[in-house]
Short mmCIF file of C-alpha atoms and ligand atoms in Angstrom, two decimals:
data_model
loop_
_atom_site.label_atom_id
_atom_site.label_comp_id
_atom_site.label_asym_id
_atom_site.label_seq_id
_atom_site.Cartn_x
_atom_site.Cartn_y
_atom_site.Cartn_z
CA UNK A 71 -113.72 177.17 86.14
CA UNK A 72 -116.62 179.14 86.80
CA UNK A 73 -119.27 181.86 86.14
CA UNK A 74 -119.28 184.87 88.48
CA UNK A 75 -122.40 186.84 88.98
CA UNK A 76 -122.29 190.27 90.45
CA UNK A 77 -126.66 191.12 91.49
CA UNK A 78 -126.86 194.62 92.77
CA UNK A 79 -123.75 194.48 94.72
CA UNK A 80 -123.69 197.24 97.59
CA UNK A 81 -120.80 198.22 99.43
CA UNK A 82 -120.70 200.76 102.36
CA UNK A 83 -117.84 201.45 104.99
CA UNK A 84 -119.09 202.96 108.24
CA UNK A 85 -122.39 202.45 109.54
CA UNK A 86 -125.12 204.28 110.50
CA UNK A 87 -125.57 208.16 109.71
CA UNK A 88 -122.03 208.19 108.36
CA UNK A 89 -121.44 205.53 106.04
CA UNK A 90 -119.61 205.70 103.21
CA UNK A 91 -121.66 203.80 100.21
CA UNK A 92 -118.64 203.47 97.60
CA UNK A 93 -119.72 200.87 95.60
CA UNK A 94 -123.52 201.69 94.13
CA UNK A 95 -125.54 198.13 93.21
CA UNK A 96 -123.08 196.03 90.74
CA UNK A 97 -124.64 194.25 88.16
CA UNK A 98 -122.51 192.02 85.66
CA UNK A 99 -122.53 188.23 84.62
CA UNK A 100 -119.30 187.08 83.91
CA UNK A 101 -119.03 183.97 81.85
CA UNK A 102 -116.92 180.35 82.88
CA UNK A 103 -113.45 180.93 81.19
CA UNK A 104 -113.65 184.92 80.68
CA UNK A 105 -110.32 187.05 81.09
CA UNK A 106 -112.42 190.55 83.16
CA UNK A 107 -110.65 193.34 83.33
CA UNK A 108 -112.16 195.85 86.28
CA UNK A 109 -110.91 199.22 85.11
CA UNK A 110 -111.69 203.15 86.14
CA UNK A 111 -109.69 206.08 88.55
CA UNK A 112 -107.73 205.77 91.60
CA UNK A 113 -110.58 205.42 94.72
CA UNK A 114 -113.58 204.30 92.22
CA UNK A 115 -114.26 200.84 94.19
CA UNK A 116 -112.01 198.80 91.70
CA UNK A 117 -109.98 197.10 94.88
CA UNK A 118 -113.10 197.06 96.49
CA UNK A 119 -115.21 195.20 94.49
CA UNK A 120 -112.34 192.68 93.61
CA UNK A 121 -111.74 192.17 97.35
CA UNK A 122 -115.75 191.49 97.96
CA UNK A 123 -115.03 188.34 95.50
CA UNK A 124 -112.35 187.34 97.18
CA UNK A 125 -114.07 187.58 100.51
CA UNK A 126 -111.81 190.19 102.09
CA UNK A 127 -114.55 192.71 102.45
CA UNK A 128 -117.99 192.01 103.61
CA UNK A 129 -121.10 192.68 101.07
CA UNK A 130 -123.17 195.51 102.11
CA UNK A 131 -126.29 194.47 99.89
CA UNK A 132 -126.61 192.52 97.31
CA UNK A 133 -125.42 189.46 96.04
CA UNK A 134 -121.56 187.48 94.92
CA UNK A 135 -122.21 184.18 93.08
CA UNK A 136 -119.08 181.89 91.90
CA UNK A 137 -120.56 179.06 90.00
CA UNK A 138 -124.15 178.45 91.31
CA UNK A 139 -122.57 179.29 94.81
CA UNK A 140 -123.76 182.32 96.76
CA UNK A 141 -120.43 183.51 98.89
CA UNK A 142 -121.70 185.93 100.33
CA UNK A 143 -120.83 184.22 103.85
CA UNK A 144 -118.13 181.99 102.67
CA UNK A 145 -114.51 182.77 104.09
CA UNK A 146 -111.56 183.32 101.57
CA UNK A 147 -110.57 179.66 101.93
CA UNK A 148 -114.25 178.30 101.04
CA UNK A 149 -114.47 180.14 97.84
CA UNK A 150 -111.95 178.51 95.50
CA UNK A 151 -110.49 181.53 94.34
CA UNK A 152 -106.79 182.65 94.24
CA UNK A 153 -105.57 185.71 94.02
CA UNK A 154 -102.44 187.30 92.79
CA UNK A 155 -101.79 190.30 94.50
CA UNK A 156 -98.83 193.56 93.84
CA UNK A 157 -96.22 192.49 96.01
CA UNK A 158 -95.05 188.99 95.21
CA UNK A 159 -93.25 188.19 98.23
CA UNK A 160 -91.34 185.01 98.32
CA UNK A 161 -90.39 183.08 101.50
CA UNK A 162 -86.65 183.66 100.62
CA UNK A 163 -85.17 181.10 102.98
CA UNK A 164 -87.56 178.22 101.02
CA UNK A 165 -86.75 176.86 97.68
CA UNK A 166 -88.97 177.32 94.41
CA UNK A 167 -90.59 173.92 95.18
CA UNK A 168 -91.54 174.50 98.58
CA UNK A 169 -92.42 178.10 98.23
CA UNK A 170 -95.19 176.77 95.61
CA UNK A 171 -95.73 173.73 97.50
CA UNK A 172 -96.04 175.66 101.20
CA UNK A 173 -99.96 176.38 100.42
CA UNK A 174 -100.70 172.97 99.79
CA UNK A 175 -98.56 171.39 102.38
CA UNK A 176 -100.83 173.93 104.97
CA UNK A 177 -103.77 172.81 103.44
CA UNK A 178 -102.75 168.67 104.45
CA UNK A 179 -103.22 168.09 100.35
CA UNK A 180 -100.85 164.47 100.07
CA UNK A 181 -97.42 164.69 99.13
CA UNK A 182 -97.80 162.91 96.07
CA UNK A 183 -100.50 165.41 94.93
CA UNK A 184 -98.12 168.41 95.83
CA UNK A 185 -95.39 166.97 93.68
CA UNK A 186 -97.95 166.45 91.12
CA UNK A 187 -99.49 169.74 91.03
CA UNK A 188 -96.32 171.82 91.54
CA UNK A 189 -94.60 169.91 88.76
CA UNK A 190 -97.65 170.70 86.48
CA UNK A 191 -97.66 174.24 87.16
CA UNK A 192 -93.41 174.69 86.94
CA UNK A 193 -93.95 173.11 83.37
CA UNK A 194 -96.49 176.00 82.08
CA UNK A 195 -94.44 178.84 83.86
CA UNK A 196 -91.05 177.12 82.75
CA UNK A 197 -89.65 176.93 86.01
CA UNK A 198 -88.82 173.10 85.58
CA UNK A 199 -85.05 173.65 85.58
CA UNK A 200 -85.24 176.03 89.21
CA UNK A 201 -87.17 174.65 91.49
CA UNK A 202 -84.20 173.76 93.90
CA UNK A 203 -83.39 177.80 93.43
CA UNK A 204 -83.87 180.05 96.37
CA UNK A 205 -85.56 183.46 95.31
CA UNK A 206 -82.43 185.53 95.55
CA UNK A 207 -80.91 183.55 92.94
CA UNK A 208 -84.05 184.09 90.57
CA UNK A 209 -84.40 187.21 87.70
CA UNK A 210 -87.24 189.00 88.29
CA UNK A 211 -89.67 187.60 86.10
CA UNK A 212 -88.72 184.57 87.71
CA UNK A 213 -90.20 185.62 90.63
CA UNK A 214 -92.89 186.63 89.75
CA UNK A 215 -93.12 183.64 87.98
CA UNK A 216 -92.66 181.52 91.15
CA UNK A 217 -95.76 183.87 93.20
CA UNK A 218 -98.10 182.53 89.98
CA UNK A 219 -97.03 179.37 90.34
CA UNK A 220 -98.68 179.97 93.68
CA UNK A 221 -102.07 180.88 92.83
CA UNK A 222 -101.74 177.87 90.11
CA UNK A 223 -101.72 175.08 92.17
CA UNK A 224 -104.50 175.76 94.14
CA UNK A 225 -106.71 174.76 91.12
CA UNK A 226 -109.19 177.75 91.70
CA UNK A 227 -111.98 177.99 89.79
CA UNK A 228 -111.48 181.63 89.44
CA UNK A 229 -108.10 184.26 89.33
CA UNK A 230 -108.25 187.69 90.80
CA UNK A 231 -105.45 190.27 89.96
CA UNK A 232 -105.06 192.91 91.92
CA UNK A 233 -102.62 195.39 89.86
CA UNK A 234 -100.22 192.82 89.32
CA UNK A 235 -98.17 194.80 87.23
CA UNK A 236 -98.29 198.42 88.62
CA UNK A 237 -94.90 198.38 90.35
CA UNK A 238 -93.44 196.78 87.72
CA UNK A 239 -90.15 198.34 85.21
CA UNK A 240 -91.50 198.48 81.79
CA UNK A 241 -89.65 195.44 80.61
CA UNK A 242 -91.23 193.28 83.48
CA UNK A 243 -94.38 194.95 83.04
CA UNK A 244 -94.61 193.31 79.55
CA UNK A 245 -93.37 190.43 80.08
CA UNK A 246 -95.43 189.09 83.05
CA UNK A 247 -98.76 190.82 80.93
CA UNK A 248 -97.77 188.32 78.09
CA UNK A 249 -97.28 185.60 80.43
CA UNK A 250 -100.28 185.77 82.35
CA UNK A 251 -102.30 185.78 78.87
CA UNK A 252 -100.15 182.51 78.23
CA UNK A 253 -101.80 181.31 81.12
CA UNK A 254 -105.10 182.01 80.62
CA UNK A 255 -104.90 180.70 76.97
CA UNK A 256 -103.88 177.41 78.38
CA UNK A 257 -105.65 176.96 81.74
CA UNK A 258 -108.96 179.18 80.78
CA UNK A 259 -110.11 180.06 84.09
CA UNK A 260 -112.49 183.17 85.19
CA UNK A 261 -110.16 185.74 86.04
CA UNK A 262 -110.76 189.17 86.93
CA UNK A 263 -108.04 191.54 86.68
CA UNK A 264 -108.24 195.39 88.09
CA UNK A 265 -105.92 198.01 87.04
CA UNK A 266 -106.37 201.74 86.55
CA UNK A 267 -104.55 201.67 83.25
CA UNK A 268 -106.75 201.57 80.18
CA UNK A 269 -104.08 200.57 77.67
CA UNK A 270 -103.19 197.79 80.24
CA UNK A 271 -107.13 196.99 80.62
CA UNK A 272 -108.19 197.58 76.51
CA UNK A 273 -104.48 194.94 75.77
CA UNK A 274 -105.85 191.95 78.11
CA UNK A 275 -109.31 192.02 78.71
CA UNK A 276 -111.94 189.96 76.80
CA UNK A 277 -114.68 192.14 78.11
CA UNK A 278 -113.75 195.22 80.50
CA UNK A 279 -116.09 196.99 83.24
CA UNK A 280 -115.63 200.55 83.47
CA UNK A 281 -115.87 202.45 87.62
CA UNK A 282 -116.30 205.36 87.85
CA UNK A 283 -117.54 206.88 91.55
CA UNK A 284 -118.61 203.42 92.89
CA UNK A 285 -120.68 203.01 89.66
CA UNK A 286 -120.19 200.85 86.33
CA UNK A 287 -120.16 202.40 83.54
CA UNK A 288 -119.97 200.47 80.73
CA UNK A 289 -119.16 196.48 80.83
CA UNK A 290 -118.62 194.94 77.10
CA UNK A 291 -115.47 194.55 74.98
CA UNK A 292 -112.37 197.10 73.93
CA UNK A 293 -113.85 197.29 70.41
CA UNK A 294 -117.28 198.27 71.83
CA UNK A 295 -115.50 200.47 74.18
CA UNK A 296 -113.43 202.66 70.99
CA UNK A 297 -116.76 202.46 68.91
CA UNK A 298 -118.41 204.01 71.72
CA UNK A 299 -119.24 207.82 71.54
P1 ADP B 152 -109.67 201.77 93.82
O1 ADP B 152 -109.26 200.35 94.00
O2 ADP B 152 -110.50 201.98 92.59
O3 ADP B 152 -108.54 202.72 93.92
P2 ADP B 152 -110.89 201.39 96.41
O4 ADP B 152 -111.79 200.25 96.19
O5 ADP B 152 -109.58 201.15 97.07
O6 ADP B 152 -110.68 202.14 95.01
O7 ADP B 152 -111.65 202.52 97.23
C1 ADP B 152 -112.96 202.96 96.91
C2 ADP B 152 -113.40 203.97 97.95
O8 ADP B 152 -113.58 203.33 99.20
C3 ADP B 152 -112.39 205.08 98.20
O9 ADP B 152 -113.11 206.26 98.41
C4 ADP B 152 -111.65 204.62 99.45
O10 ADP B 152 -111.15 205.72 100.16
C5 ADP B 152 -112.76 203.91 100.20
N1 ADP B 152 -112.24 202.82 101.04
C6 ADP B 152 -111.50 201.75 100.63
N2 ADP B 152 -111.20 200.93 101.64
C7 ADP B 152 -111.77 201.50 102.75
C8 ADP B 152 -111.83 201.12 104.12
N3 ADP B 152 -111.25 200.01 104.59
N4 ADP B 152 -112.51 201.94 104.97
C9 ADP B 152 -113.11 203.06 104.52
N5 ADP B 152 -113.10 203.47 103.25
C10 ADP B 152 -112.43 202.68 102.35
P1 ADP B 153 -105.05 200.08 96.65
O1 ADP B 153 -104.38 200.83 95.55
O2 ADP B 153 -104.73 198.63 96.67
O3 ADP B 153 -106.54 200.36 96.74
P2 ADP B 153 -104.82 201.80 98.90
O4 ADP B 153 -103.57 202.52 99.32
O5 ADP B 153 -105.93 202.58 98.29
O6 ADP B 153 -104.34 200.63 97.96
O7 ADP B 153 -105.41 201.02 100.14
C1 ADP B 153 -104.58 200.22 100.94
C2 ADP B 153 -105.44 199.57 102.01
O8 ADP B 153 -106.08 200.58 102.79
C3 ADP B 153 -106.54 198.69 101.46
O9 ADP B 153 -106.66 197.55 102.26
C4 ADP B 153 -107.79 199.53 101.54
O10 ADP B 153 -108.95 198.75 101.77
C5 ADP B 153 -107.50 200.41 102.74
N1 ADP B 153 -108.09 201.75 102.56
C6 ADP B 153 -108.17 202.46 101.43
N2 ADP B 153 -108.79 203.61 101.61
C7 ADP B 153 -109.13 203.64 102.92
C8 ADP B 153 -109.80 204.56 103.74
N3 ADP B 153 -110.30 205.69 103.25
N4 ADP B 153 -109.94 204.27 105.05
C9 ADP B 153 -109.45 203.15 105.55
N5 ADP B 153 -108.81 202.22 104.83
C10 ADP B 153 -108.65 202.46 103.53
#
């Protein structure tokens, strides 16, 4: 787990003359453990912003901390983040196990430790009973399941959602919302979450941050949000 802090963060596409600035000096201290939701209209910086943390987009100005880490330089791989992106797609020829445990197995972790961690995260996602399965013969919210189970056993210090559940049927929709609160109830880490959909956003964050234009709004909690003029 960790703290995020967000100092003045600039982004701007282009250079020169003609850059773009679309994200306009960040500021926001996230807390170890906090469930974030990043929240505001279609081409306000959400993705943007989310995919600076990650390390997908460079920083234009300012400052990314994770921890007491600056990553403003780090690649993806250095910053012990995962993230959990739209389309969940599953190696379909490779069981449950090794789909989870193909990251790891990459990465040279030991096989012992693989077994370990992808046992641990199967138990909290209740995919014990399939991990022979292949995806094809998986509901689903199995599936989606499995591409959590994923992100899990990495053991990052910090989740980042991007609209997880936006091209999802209503059904699904709910049920993976209340199953990644499950998980953040019972592993706690700093996870930000971005979606354009308030109810979405006001259900499952502990403290929101409103975009608008490449600007933040407002950053505090849905109650402070309603009470709000
Ligand atoms: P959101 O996630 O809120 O829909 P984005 O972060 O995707 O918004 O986009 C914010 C703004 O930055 C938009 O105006 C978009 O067109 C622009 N933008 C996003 N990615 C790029 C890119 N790779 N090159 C140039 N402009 C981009
Ligand atoms: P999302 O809803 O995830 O932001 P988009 O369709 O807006 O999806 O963007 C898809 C990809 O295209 C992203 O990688 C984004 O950075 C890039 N992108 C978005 N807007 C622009 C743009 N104006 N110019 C170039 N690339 C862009």
């Amino acid at each position: 787990m960790a703290s995020i802090s967000l100092r003045n963060v600039v982004k701007r596409y282009g250079k020169g003359p003609k850059a773009n600035q679309v994200i306009h000096g960040v500021n926001a201290e996230i807390q170890d453990g906090e469930f974030i939701v990043i929240v505001g209209p279609s081409g306000c910086g959400k993705s943007t912003l989310l995919r600076m943390v990650a390390g997908l987009e460079e920083i234009s100005g300012g400052e990314i901390a994770i921890g007491a880490r600056v990553v403003n330089d780090l690649e993806p791989a250095e910053r012990d983040i995962a993230m959990v992106f739209q389309n969940y797609a599953l190696y379909p020829h490779m069981s449950v196990f090794e789909n989870m445990a193909y990251g790891l197995k990459i990465a040279k972790v030991p096989v012992a430790e693989i077994k370990q961690r992808v046992d641990k995260a199967a138990a909290i996602l209740e995919l014990g009973h399939l991990l022979a399965r292949k995806p094809r013969e998986l509901s689903g919210g199995q599936r989606q399941r499995v591409a959590m189970g994923r992100a899990i056993v990495r053991q990052p210090q910090v989740f980042l959602f991007d609209e997880p559940l936006s091209n999802l049927d209503a059904k699904l929709r709910s049920q993976t919302r209340l199953e990644i609160q499950k998980l953040h109830r019972e592993l706690g880490i700093t996870s930000l979450f971005v979606t354009h959909d308030q109810v979405e956003a006001m259900t499952l964050a502990q403290r929101m941050i409103v975009m608008n234009g490449g600007v933040m709004e407002q950053f505090g909690t849905p109650e402070e949000m309603y009470h709000r003029p």
